[in-house]
JSON list of C-alpha atoms and ligand atoms in Angstrom, two decimals:
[
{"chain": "A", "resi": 8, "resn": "UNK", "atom": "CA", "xyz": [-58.32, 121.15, 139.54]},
{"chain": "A", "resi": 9, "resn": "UNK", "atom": "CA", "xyz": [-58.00, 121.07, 143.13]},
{"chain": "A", "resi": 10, "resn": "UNK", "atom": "CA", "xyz": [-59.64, 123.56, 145.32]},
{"chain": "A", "resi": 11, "resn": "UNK", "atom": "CA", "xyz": [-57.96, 126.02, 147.66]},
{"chain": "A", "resi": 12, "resn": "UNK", "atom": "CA", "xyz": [-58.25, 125.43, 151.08]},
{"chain": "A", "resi": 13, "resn": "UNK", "atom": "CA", "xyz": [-59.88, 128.44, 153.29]},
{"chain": "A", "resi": 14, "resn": "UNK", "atom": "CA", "xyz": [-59.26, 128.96, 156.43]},
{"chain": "A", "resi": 15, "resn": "UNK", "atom": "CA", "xyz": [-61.65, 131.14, 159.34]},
{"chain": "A", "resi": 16, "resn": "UNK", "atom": "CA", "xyz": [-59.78, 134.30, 160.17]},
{"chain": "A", "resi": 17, "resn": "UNK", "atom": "CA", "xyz": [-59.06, 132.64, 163.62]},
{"chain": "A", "resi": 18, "resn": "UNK", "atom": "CA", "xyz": [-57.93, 129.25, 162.47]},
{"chain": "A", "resi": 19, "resn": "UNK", "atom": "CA", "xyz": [-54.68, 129.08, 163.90]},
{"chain": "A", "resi": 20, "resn": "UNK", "atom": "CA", "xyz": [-52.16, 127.47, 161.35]},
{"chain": "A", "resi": 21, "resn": "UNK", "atom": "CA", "xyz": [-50.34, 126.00, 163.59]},
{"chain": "A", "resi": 22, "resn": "UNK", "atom": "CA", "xyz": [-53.38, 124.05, 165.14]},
{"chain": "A", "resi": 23, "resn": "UNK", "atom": "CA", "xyz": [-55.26, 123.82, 162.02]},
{"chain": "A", "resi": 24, "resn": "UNK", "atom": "CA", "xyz": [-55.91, 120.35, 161.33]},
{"chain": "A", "resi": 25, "resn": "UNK", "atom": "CA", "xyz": [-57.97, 120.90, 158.41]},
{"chain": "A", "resi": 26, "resn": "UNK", "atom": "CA", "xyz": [-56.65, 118.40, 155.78]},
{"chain": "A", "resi": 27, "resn": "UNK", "atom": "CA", "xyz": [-55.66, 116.17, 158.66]},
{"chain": "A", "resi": 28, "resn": "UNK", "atom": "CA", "xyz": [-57.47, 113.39, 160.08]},
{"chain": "A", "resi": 29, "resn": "UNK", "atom": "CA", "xyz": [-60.05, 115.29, 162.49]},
{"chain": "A", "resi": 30, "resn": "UNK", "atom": "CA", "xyz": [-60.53, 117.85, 159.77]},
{"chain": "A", "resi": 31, "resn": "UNK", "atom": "CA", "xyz": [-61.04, 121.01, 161.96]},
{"chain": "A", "resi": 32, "resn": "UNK", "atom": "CA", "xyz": [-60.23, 124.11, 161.64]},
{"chain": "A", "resi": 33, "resn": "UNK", "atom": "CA", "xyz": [-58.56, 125.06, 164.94]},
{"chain": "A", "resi": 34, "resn": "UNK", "atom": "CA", "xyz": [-58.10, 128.44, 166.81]},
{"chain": "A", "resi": 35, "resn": "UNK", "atom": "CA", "xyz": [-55.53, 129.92, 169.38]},
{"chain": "A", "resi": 36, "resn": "UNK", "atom": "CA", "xyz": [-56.03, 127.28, 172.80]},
{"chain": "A", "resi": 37, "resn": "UNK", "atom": "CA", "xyz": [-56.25, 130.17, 175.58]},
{"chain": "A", "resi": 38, "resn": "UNK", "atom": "CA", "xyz": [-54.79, 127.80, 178.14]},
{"chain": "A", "resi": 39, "resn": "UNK", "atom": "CA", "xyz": [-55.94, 128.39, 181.70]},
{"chain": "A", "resi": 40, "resn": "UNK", "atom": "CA", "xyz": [-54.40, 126.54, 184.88]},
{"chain": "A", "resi": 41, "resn": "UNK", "atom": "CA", "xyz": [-53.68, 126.43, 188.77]},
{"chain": "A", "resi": 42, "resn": "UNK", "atom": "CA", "xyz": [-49.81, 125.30, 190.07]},
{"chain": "A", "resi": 43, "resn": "UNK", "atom": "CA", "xyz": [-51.38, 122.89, 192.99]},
{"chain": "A", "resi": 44, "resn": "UNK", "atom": "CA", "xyz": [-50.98, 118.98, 192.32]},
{"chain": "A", "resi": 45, "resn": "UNK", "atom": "CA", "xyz": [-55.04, 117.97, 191.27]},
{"chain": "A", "resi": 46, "resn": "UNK", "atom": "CA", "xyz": [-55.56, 121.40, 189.76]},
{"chain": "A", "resi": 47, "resn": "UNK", "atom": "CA", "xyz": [-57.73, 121.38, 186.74]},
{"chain": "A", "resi": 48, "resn": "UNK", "atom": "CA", "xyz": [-56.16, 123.22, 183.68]},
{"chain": "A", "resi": 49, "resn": "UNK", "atom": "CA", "xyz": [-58.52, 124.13, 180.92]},
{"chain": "A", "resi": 50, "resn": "UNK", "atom": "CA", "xyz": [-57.63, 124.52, 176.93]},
{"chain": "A", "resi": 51, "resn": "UNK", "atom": "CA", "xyz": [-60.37, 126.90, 175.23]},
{"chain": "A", "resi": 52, "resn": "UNK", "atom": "CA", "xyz": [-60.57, 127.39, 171.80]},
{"chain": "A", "resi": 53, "resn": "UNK", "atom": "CA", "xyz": [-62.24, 128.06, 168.61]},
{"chain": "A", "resi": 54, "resn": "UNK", "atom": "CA", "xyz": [-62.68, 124.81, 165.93]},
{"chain": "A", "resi": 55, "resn": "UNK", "atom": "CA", "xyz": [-65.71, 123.91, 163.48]},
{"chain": "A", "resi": 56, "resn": "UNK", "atom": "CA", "xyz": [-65.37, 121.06, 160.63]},
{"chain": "A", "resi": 57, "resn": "UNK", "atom": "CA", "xyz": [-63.56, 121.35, 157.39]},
{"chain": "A", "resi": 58, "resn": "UNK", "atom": "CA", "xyz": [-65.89, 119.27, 155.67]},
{"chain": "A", "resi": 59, "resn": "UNK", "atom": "CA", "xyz": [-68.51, 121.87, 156.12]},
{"chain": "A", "resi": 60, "resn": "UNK", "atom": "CA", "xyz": [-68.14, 125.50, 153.55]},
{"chain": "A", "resi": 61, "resn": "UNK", "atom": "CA", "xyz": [-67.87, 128.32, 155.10]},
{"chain": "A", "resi": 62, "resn": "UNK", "atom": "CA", "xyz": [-69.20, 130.82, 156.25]},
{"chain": "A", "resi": 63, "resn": "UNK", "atom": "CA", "xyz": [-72.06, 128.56, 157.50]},
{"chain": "A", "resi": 64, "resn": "UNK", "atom": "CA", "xyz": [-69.62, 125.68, 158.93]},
{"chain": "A", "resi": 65, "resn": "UNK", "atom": "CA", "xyz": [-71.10, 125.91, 162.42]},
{"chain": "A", "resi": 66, "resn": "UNK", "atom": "CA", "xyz": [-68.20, 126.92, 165.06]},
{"chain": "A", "resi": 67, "resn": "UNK", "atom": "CA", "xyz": [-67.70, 125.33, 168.33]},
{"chain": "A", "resi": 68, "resn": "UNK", "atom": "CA", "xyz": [-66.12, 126.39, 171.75]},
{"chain": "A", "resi": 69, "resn": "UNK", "atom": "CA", "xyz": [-63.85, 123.30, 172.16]},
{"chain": "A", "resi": 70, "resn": "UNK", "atom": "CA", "xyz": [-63.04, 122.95, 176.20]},
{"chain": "A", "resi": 71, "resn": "UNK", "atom": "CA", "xyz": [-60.05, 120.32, 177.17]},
{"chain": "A", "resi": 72, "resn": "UNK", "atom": "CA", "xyz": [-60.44, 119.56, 181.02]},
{"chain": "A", "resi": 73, "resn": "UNK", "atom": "CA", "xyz": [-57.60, 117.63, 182.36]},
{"chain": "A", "resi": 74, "resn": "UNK", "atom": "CA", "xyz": [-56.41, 117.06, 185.85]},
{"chain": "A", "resi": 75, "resn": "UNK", "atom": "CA", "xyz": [-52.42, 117.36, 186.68]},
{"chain": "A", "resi": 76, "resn": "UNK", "atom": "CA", "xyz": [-53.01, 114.30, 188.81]},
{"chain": "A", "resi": 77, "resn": "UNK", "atom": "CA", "xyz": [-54.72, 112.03, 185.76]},
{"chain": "A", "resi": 78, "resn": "UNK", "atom": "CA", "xyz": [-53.27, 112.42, 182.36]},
{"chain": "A", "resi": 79, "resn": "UNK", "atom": "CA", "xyz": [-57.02, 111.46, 180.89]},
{"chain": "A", "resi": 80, "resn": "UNK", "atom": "CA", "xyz": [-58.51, 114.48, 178.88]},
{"chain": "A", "resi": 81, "resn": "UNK", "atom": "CA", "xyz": [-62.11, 115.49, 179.10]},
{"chain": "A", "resi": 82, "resn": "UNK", "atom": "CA", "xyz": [-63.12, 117.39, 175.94]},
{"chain": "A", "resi": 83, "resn": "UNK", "atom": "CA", "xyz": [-66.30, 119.27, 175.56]},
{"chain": "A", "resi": 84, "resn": "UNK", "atom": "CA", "xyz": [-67.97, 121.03, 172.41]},
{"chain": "A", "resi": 85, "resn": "UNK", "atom": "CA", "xyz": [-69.90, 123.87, 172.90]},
{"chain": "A", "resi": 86, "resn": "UNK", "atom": "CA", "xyz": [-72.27, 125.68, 170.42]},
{"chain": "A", "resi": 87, "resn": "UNK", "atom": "CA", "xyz": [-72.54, 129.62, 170.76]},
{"chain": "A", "resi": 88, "resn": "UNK", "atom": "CA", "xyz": [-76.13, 129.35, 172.88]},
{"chain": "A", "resi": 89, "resn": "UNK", "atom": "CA", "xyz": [-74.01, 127.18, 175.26]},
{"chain": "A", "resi": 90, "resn": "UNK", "atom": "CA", "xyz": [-70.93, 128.96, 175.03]},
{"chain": "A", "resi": 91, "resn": "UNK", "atom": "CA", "xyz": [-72.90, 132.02, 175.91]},
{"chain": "A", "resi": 92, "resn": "UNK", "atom": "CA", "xyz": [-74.88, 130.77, 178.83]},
{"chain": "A", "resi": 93, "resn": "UNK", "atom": "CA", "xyz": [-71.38, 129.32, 180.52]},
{"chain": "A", "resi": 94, "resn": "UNK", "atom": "CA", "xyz": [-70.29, 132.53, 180.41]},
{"chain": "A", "resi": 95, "resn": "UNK", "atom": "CA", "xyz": [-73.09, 134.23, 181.99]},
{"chain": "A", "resi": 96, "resn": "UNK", "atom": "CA", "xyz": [-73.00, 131.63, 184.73]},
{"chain": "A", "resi": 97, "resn": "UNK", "atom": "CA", "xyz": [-69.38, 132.40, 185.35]},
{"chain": "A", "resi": 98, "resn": "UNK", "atom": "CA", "xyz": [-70.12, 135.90, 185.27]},
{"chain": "A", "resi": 99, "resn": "UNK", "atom": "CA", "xyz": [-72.65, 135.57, 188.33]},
{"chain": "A", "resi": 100, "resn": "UNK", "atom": "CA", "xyz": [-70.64, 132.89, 190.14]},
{"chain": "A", "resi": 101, "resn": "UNK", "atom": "CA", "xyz": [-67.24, 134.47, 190.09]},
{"chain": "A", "resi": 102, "resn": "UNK", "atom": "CA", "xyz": [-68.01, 138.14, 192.09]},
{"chain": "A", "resi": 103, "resn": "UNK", "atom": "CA", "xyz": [-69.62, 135.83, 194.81]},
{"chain": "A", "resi": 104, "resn": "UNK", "atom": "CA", "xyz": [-65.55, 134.25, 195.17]},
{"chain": "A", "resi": 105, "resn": "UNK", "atom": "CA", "xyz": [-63.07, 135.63, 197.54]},
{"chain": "A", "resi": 106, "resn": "UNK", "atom": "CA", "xyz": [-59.84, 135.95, 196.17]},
{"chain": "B", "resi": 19, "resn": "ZN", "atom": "ZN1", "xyz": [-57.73, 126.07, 159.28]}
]
């Protein structure tokens, strides 16, 4: 008999690759992006492995860097400590910005 398929509540169906050849689980991308030629727009989202049960399937911060001007993707895994830390660093850097 062949097991049902569970998803995380923020697997995305639409993204979910579970069953598919990466086997993630895949969130919402929050998509993130300037207009200028060379700008870097960033895809952010939730994933972890569908070989792994859950609860405990350890979930990732996927980042997808890519540069309008080179169609190469840079994509980035980050664990929650990580996840965490970036966002603390943002949190300091981006006050010190002028708009
Ligand atoms: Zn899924």
């Amino acid at each position: 008999m062949p097991q049902l398929l569970t998803h995380p509540e923020w697997c995305d169906p639409a993204e979910c690759d579970a069953v598919g050849p990466f086997a993630q689980h895949r969130g919402r991308a929050r998509r993130i992006g300037g207009p200028r030629p060379g700008d870097v727009h960033i895809a952010a989202r939730l994933t972890c492995t569908s070989d792994d049960p859950l609860p405990e399937a350890p979930v990732s911060v996927e980042l997808v860097l890519t540069r309008t001007e080179h169609p190469a993707d840079a994509a980035y895994l980050l664990d929650r400590s990580t996840a965490h830390h970036l966002h603390a660093a943002l949190g300091e850097l981006l006050p010190a910005m002028t708009a």
